[in-house]
XYZ file of C-alpha atoms in Angstrom:
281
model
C 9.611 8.719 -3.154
C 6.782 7.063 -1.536
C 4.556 9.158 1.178
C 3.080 7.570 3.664
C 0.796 8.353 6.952
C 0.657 6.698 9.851
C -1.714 7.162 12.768
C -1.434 5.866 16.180
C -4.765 4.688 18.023
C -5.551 6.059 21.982
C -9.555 5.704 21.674
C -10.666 9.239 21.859
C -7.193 11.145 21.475
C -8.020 10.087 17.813
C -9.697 13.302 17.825
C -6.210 14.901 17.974
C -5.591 12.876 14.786
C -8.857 14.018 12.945
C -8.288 17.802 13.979
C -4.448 17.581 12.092
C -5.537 15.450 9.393
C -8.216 17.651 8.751
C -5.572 20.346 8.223
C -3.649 18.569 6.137
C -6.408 17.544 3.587
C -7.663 21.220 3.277
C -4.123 22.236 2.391
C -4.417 19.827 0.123
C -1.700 17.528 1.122
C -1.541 14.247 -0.508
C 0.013 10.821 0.858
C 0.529 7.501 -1.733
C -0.628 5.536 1.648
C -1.645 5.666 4.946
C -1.807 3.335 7.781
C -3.979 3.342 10.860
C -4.561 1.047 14.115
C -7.510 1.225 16.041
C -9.012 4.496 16.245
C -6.339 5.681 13.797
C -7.844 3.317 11.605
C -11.291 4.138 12.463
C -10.973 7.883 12.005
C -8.170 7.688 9.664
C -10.485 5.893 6.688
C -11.431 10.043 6.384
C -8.479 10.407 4.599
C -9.181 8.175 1.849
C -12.526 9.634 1.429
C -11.789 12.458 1.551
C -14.168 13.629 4.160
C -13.071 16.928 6.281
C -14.732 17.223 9.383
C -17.098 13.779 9.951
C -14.919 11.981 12.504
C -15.396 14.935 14.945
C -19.229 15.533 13.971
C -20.694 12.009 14.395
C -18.932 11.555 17.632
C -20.110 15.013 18.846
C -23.464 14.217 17.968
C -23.339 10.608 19.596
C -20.617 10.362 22.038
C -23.895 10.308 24.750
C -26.246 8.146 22.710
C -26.819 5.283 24.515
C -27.379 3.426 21.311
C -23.473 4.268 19.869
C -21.572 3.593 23.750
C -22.472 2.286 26.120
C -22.060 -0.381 29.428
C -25.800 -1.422 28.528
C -24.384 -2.163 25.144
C -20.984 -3.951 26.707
C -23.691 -6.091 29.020
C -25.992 -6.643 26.285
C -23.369 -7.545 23.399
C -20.380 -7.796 24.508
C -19.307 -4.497 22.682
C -18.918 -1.320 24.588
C -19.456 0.495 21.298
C -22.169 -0.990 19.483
C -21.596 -2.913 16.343
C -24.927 -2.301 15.036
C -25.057 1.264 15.695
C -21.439 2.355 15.590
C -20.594 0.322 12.364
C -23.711 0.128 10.689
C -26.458 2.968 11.183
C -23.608 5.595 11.780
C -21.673 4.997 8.384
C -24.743 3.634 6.377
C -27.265 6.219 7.457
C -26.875 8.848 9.645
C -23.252 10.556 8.471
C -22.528 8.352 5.607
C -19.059 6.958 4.817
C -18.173 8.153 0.948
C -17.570 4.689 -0.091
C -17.210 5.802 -3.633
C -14.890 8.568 -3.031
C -12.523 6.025 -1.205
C -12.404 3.531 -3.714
C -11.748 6.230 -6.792
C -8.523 8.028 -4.433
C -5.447 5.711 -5.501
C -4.145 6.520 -2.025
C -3.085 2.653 -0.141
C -5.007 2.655 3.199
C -4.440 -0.349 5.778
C -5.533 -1.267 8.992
C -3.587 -2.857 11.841
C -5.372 -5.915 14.290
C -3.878 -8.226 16.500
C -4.477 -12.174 15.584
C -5.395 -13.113 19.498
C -3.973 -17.170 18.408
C -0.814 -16.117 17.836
C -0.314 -12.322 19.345
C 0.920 -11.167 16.072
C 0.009 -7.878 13.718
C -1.895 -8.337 11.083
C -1.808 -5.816 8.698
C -4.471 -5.699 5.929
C -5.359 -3.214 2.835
C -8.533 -2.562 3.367
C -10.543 -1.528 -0.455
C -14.011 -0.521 0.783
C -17.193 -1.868 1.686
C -17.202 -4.788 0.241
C -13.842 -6.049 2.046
C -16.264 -7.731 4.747
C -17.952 -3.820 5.203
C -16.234 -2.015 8.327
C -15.440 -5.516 9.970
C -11.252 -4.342 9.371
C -11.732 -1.280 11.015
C -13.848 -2.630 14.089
C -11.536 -5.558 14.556
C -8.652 -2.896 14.648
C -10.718 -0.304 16.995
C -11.943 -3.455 18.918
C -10.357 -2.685 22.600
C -9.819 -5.812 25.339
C -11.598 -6.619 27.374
C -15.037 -4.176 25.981
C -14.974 -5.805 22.650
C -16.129 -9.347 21.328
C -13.088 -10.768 19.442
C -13.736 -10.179 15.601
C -13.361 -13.229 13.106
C -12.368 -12.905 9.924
C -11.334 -15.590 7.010
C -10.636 -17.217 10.066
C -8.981 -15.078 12.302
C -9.661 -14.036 15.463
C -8.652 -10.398 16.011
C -8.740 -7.382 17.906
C -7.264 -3.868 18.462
C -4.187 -3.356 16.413
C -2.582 -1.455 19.007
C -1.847 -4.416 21.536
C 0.806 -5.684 18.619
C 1.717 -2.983 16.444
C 0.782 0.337 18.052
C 2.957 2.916 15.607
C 3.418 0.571 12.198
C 6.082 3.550 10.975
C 8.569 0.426 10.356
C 6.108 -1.518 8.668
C 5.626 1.097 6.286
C 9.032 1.769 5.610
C 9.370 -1.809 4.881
C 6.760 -1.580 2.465
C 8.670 1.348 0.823
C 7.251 4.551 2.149
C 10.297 6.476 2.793
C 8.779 9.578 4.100
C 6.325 9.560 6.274
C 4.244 11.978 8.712
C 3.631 9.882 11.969
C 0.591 11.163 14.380
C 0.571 10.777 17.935
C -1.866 10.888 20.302
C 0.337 11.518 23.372
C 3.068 14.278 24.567
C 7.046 13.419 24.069
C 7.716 12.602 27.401
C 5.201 9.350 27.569
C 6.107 6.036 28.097
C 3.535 3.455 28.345
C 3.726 1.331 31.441
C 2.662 -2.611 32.568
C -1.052 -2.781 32.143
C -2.938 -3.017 35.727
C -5.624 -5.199 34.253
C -2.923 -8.271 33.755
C -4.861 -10.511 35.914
C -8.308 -9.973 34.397
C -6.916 -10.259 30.867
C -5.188 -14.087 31.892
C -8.733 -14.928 33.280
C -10.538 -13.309 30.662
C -8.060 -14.516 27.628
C -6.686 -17.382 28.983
C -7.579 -19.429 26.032
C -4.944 -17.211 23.869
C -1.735 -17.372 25.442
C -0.202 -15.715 23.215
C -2.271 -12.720 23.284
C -2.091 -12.780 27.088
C 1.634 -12.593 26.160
C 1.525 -9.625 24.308
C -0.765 -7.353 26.329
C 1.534 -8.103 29.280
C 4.527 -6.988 27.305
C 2.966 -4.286 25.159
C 4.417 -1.181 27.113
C 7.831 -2.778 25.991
C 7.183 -2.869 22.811
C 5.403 0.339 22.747
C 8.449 2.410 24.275
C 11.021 0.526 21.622
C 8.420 1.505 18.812
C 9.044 5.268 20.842
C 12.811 5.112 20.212
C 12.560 3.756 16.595
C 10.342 6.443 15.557
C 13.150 8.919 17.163
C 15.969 7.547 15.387
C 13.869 8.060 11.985
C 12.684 11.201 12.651
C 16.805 12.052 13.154
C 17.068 10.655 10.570
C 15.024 12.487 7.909
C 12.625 9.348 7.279
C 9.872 10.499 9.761
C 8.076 13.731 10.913
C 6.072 13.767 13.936
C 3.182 15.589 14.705
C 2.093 14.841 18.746
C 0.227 17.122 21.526
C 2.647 19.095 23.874
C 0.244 18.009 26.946
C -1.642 15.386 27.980
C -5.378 16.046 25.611
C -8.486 16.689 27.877
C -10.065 14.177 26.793
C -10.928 10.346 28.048
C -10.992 7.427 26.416
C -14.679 6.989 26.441
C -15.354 10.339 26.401
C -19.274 11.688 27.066
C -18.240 15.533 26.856
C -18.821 17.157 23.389
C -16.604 20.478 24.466
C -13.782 17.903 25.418
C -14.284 15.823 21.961
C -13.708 19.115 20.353
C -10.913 20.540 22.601
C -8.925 17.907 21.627
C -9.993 17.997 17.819
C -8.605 22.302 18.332
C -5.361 21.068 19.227
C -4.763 18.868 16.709
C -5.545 21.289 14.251
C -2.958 23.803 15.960
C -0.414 21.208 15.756
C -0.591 20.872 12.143
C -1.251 24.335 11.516
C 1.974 25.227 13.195
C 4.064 22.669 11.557
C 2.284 23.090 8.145
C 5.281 24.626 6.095
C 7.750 21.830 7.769
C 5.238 18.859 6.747
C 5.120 20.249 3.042
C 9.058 20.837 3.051
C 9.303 17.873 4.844
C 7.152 15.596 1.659
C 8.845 17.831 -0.855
């Protein structure tokens, strides 16, 4: 039996994510691999390295830092949150990213992007900082529209979720066939048509395809919904998901809210602890 994670994205509802994964990895429950797109990827890499608590400190301790988010550093860069800072000076310096600890765990970790040419997932096991440093995860956390488009080897990528936004089937392809799926949103969502359509065509109209996608994405997203139902019915898939909307924005300046969210999580998990180690057993 392979275990597997999976972790959707939702920008800062990934605090959700961090507060149940942080559960989970002081309980001391173990997954053979995990999978995360966009800010599931970006938060989700904490897993691997074992690192309880750092996804909700450095954003609590940046989330207003001018230098980590910004519309001066959208204007001046292109990036809403800055490469330099965010990727860089964050990771490398200030709350550093236990690089050593992720490559010695033997748990799989991959990262979901979006090839912009062709509007397809691209799914990619990422091995540590010298896999092109954090370029995976920023091309996977890389939002439309605020983000520069992120080449590697020759692609042209951004955030995961506009292709893939849950990867459970991907995974079970792959062989995981249990596997805890996080949520960032209540049961009852449904993701609807994107109101920034015609500012995407302008904006991406060099990438058809990837105009393509983002204007069918909610489809995809609500099929993705029903999938993850059927497994779950089915025994393949347990899912852990708030029961309200979080307080908390996407770009989110408020600390309090950051760790409101981050509570929540960790109640969900808490809650459903003995059914997530039944569940794996």
């Amino acid at each position: 039996m392979k275990k597997g994670l999976i972790l959707e994205g939702g920008a800062m509802r990934g605090m959700f994510t961090a507060g149940a994964m942080d559960v989970m990895m002081e309980h001391g429950i173990e997954f053979d691999g995990a999978v995360g797109v966009s800010a599931g990827a970006a938060f989700g890499c904490n897993y691997k390295s074992r690192q309880i608590g750092r996804a909700l400190r450095y954003n609590k301790r940046f989330c207003r830092d001018k230098r980590y988010c910004s519309l001066r550093s959208l204007l001046r860069t292109g990036n809403l949150y800055n490469t330099d800072f965010a990727y860089r000076e964050v990771p490398l310096n200030l709350d550093v990213f236990d690089f050593a600890t992720y490559r010695s765990n033997p748990m799989e970790f991959y990262v979901v992007c979006t090839d912009i040419e062709t509007g397809n997932p691209v799914y990619h096991r990422y091995d540590g900082y010298h896999d092109h440093s954090f370029d995976w995860i920023r091309a996977s956390a890389s939002m439309p529209l605020v983000s520069r488009v992120v080449e590697i080897e020759g692609q042209k990528l951004l955030d995961g979720g506009i292709a893939d936004a849950i990867p459970l089937q991907f995974f079970r392809d792959k062989g995981y066939d249990k596997n805890i799926v996080i949520l960032t949103q209540p049961a009852d969502y449904r993701k609807k048509k994107t109101s920034a359509l015609p500012l995407i065509r302008l904006m991406y109209r060099r990438y058809p395809q990837l105009v393509k996608a983002m204007a069918t994405r909610h489809e995809m997203y609500n099929r993705t919904l029903e999938y993850i139902a059927a497994q779950e019915a089915a025994g393949h898939a347990l899912v852990i998901r708030p029961e309200q909307p979080l307080p908390v924005e996407r770009v989110e300046r408020n600390p309090d809210n950051l760790q409101a969210a981050y509570e929540i999580g960790r109640a969900a998990a808490a809650a459903g602890l003995e059914n997530i180690r039944a569940f794996l057993r």
